[in-house]
Amino acid sequence: MHSINVLQQHINHGLNNLNIPEHPENLYGSIRYMLQIGGKRVRPLLTLMAADLFSITDITKALPAALAVELFHNFSLMHDDIMDNAPLRRGQQTVHEKWNPNVAILSGDNLLIMAYRQLAKCPPEKLPQLLEAFNTMATEVCEGQQLDMDFENMASVGIDDYLRMIRLKTSVLLGTALKMGAILADATEVDVNLIYDFGVAVGIAFQLQDDILDVYGDPAQFGKQRGGDILANKKTYLLIKALETAGTDIRPELDRWLATDGPAEAKVNAVTVLYDRLGVRQAAELAKQRYIEQAYAALDAIGVHTTRKTPLRTLAQTLLNRTS
Amino acid sequence: MHSINVLQQHINHGLNNLNIPEHPENLYGSIRYMLQIGGKRVRPLLTLMAADLFSITDITKALPAALAVELFHNFSLMHDDIMDNAPLRRGQQTVHEKWNPNVAILSGDNLLIMAYRQLAKCPPEKLPQLLEAFNTMATEVCEGQQLDMDFENMASVGIDDYLRMIRLKTSVLLGTALKMGAILADATEVDVNLIYDFGVAVGIAFQLQDDILDVYGDPAQFGKQRGGDILANKKTYLLIKALETAGTDIRPELDRWLATDGPAEAKVNAVTVLYDRLGVRQAAELAKQRYIEQAYAALDAIGVHTTRKTPLRTLAQTLLNRTS
């Protein structure tokens, strides 16, 4: 098997050799900028790790699919940032801020097309299966983003709707990244589905953890302002659960804080106290734990020797044991 | 061979059976709306006509590729309308106006993905070649749109740059629509390239005609306000040629009109008079004629019996002989 380090080198080498044209400069300069901002490149790593798990003969055969996943991820970030009106991405100006929304729309479009250009480089006999997996995921990610935007304007959202939204918006991409690596390595259909389930469950658990860390994480390490979701009245697992469980003793106070814009620190502290009284953190931790168990159950059931699964298990643990 | 009417029925049937989901309503309602607004469906017709020209055994085999072309076209219109801040499309409210820009961004994204979903239904043995053609075209259309936006902010644009821009922005899609039909019908590589060249040349001639009609067409039949390009100082073939050829006798007056916002009728009339004095209409007609000849030369060179080419020749004539 390949070390994580070697797999990451393949990914970096692939990203550095995309042969992005120089002109038109607005179109390609903004794409180079976005790809340069970086990120952890977890998704393409998952594709290569899955291919490695199922003993692909030549790991570079899985590289175009891995790059397609990373390009798709950057396409969706670029367009989401416009829709969310986000000024910063990974601490840097977003493309629609640094250039303008039109450049971000068109460069995002081109990133999506670049993803398909990478897919087209995959072995022809795998193309129909890979396209099916990728297209399904891509549609679902769009649906998830639409639901997320719709939720902002809805009076109430249920926990199941929320879980469905985060599954679509963020988790199916992790599952599909793994699935494509497995397909390329000729894994059985059963194993392809199991590794997909593993990725989706890890993704949901990760998002739940993100909701928890927004309120209970160490801001210095988490890299975001504590309580950002609370200040934005974002319908996270915590808020939805709080609204669902708050009785007449707590609900009026919660509603009052939701109706005010600040002062920021007072709002974050007060809502956190209400969350504590309602025990929504524990509920979220429990839900997270349930998805982690689902994830490991799927990984355990995959028909290859346990030792080969260690890197993926370790990666999941790293992703899911952030305390801040 | 199939009549145009039968081919159009296949396309309409295909578009009516895309099985677009009901939810999320914002995402799919806006896509249904966009597809319903209609248009002439010339591009998917080209795909089926090319497949028919090269005697595809079953015309329905080319339908997914034809639908992919139409979905791609609608994706690019939806995003272009945001970028151009266009209030109307085919006389109806644009999606970003009727909903909002975020819906138009996301629904456009999903239309592009839907195009790839159709492509994935093409015969597996043709997929690599079709993806290559489609991806190349898709990237070029983005590049063309970027150049078009860039031109707005440039002091001067050359005729060659302009021709390159319209080739990318609008013509390669016509060429690729035909090319995909030819690929699906097992046309030779030479014939695939010839029919592509035919489509690209028709597309450029059509755009030049569009530039001419904006100034010299009958507004009642052309369906647009006469002189809209003049009022917007749009760098069309006519304006670029006028700026290139105007000497010291005409250039100051032309510059003066370009620097004013109106009154609208006076500006259109005055600039038209200058165009007449400079003979730019004739120059544009000549350029259009050159591309028409290129188109027919390519069509003539295709290795099938002349009579089979009649429907495509007739369609090109219809498209390129609009006098208004």
mmCIF file of C-alpha atoms in Angstrom, chain A residues 118-234:
data_model
loop_
_atom_site.group_PDB
_atom_site.id
_atom_site.type_symbol
_atom_site.label_atom_id
_atom_site.label_comp_id
_atom_site.label_asym_id
_atom_site.label_seq_id
_atom_site.Cartn_x
_atom_site.Cartn_y
_atom_site.Cartn_z
ATOM 1 C CA GLN A 118 -10.605 14.770 -15.844
ATOM 2 C CA LEU A 119 -13.348 12.158 -15.677
ATOM 3 C CA ALA A 120 -13.047 11.705 -19.434
ATOM 4 C CA LYS A 121 -9.437 10.604 -18.881
ATOM 5 C CA CYS A 122 -10.509 7.591 -16.825
ATOM 6 C CA PRO A 123 -10.310 4.134 -18.413
ATOM 7 C CA PRO A 124 -13.102 3.981 -21.053
ATOM 8 C CA GLU A 125 -14.518 0.719 -19.700
ATOM 9 C CA LYS A 126 -15.105 2.406 -16.329
ATOM 10 C CA LEU A 127 -16.582 5.608 -17.731
ATOM 11 C CA PRO A 128 -20.296 4.723 -17.651
ATOM 12 C CA GLN A 129 -20.132 3.621 -14.013
ATOM 13 C CA LEU A 130 -17.996 6.585 -12.949
ATOM 14 C CA LEU A 131 -20.210 9.081 -14.775
ATOM 15 C CA GLU A 132 -23.308 7.591 -13.179
ATOM 16 C CA ALA A 133 -21.781 7.928 -9.688
ATOM 17 C CA PHE A 134 -20.406 11.403 -10.323
ATOM 18 C CA ASN A 135 -23.560 12.791 -11.977
ATOM 19 C CA THR A 136 -25.802 11.473 -9.219
ATOM 20 C CA MET A 137 -23.567 13.067 -6.611
ATOM 21 C CA ALA A 138 -23.363 16.368 -8.501
ATOM 22 C CA THR A 139 -27.143 16.668 -8.753
ATOM 23 C CA GLU A 140 -27.514 15.802 -5.078
ATOM 24 C CA VAL A 141 -24.993 18.458 -4.034
ATOM 25 C CA CYS A 142 -27.040 21.067 -5.955
ATOM 26 C CA GLU A 143 -30.223 19.831 -4.285
ATOM 27 C CA GLY A 144 -28.538 20.035 -0.884
ATOM 28 C CA GLN A 145 -27.416 23.610 -1.495
ATOM 29 C CA GLN A 146 -30.954 24.544 -2.579
ATOM 30 C CA LEU A 147 -32.429 22.956 0.569
ATOM 31 C CA ASP A 148 -29.873 24.790 2.716
ATOM 32 C CA MET A 149 -30.944 28.110 1.152
ATOM 33 C CA ASP A 150 -34.630 27.178 1.451
ATOM 34 C CA PHE A 151 -34.178 26.382 5.161
ATOM 35 C CA GLU A 152 -33.090 29.968 5.829
ATOM 36 C CA ASN A 153 -36.556 31.192 4.912
ATOM 37 C CA MET A 154 -38.542 28.442 6.632
ATOM 38 C CA ALA A 155 -40.125 28.959 10.029
ATOM 39 C CA SER A 156 -39.247 25.469 11.166
ATOM 40 C CA VAL A 157 -37.089 22.632 9.895
ATOM 41 C CA GLY A 158 -37.208 19.070 11.206
ATOM 42 C CA ILE A 159 -34.167 17.051 12.292
ATOM 43 C CA ASP A 160 -34.759 14.525 9.498
ATOM 44 C CA ASP A 161 -34.920 17.297 6.886
ATOM 45 C CA TYR A 162 -31.709 18.721 8.280
ATOM 46 C CA LEU A 163 -29.919 15.367 8.176
ATOM 47 C CA ARG A 164 -31.130 14.858 4.609
ATOM 48 C CA MET A 165 -29.824 18.287 3.647
ATOM 49 C CA ILE A 166 -26.311 17.752 5.045
ATOM 50 C CA ARG A 167 -26.218 14.280 3.500
ATOM 51 C CA LEU A 168 -26.847 15.847 0.095
ATOM 52 C CA LYS A 169 -24.870 19.045 0.464
ATOM 53 C CA THR A 170 -21.654 17.670 1.926
ATOM 54 C CA SER A 171 -21.650 13.929 2.592
ATOM 55 C CA VAL A 172 -22.425 12.292 -0.738
ATOM 56 C CA LEU A 173 -19.292 13.921 -2.158
ATOM 57 C CA LEU A 174 -17.141 12.064 0.404
ATOM 58 C CA GLY A 175 -18.995 8.834 -0.336
ATOM 59 C CA THR A 176 -18.639 9.292 -4.093
ATOM 60 C CA ALA A 177 -14.946 10.175 -3.846
ATOM 61 C CA LEU A 178 -14.385 6.777 -2.196
ATOM 62 C CA LYS A 179 -16.795 4.984 -4.507
ATOM 63 C CA MET A 180 -14.965 6.133 -7.629
ATOM 64 C CA GLY A 181 -11.643 4.865 -6.275
ATOM 65 C CA ALA A 182 -13.289 1.520 -5.504
ATOM 66 C CA ILE A 183 -14.842 1.286 -8.993
ATOM 67 C CA LEU A 184 -11.469 1.971 -10.588
ATOM 68 C CA ALA A 185 -9.893 -0.794 -8.475
ATOM 69 C CA ASP A 186 -12.514 -3.338 -9.609
ATOM 70 C CA ALA A 187 -14.072 -3.684 -6.162
ATOM 71 C CA THR A 188 -17.234 -5.802 -5.987
ATOM 72 C CA GLU A 189 -20.566 -4.005 -6.155
ATOM 73 C CA VAL A 190 -21.166 -4.828 -2.484
ATOM 74 C CA ASP A 191 -17.844 -3.313 -1.463
ATOM 75 C CA VAL A 192 -18.412 -0.260 -3.681
ATOM 76 C CA ASN A 193 -21.669 0.389 -1.845
ATOM 77 C CA LEU A 194 -20.121 -0.248 1.576
ATOM 78 C CA ILE A 195 -17.302 2.218 1.074
ATOM 79 C CA TYR A 196 -19.823 4.755 -0.219
ATOM 80 C CA ASP A 197 -21.906 4.260 2.948
ATOM 81 C CA PHE A 198 -18.758 4.649 5.041
ATOM 82 C CA GLY A 199 -17.972 7.980 3.389
ATOM 83 C CA VAL A 200 -21.501 9.337 3.659
ATOM 84 C CA ALA A 201 -21.731 8.435 7.362
ATOM 85 C CA VAL A 202 -18.324 9.996 8.074
ATOM 86 C CA GLY A 203 -19.494 13.111 6.239
ATOM 87 C CA ILE A 204 -22.676 13.465 8.293
ATOM 88 C CA ALA A 205 -20.797 12.848 11.549
ATOM 89 C CA PHE A 206 -18.241 15.458 10.504
ATOM 90 C CA GLN A 207 -20.966 18.039 9.810
ATOM 91 C CA LEU A 208 -22.617 17.354 13.180
ATOM 92 C CA GLN A 209 -19.236 17.827 14.825
ATOM 93 C CA ASP A 210 -18.922 21.123 12.933
ATOM 94 C CA ASP A 211 -22.241 22.251 14.407
ATOM 95 C CA ILE A 212 -21.048 21.321 17.903
ATOM 96 C CA LEU A 213 -17.635 22.970 17.519
ATOM 97 C CA ASP A 214 -19.203 26.243 16.421
ATOM 98 C CA VAL A 215 -20.596 26.567 19.940
ATOM 99 C CA TYR A 216 -18.326 24.403 22.084
ATOM 100 C CA GLY A 217 -15.012 24.432 20.213
ATOM 101 C CA ASP A 218 -11.891 26.386 21.030
ATOM 102 C CA PRO A 219 -12.090 29.370 18.652
ATOM 103 C CA ALA A 220 -8.297 29.659 18.510
ATOM 104 C CA GLN A 221 -7.992 26.147 17.115
ATOM 105 C CA PHE A 222 -11.308 25.912 15.280
ATOM 106 C CA GLY A 223 -10.341 28.930 13.183
ATOM 107 C CA LYS A 224 -13.767 30.542 13.289
ATOM 108 C CA GLN A 225 -15.492 33.001 15.587
ATOM 109 C CA ARG A 226 -17.263 31.070 18.372
ATOM 110 C CA GLY A 227 -21.026 31.094 17.961
ATOM 111 C CA GLY A 228 -21.054 32.255 14.344
ATOM 112 C CA ASP A 229 -24.003 29.940 13.663
ATOM 113 C CA ILE A 230 -25.866 31.315 16.697
ATOM 114 C CA LEU A 231 -25.354 34.889 15.545
ATOM 115 C CA ALA A 232 -26.660 34.006 12.070
ATOM 116 C CA ASN A 233 -29.630 32.048 13.536
ATOM 117 C CA LYS A 234 -28.348 29.194 11.376
#
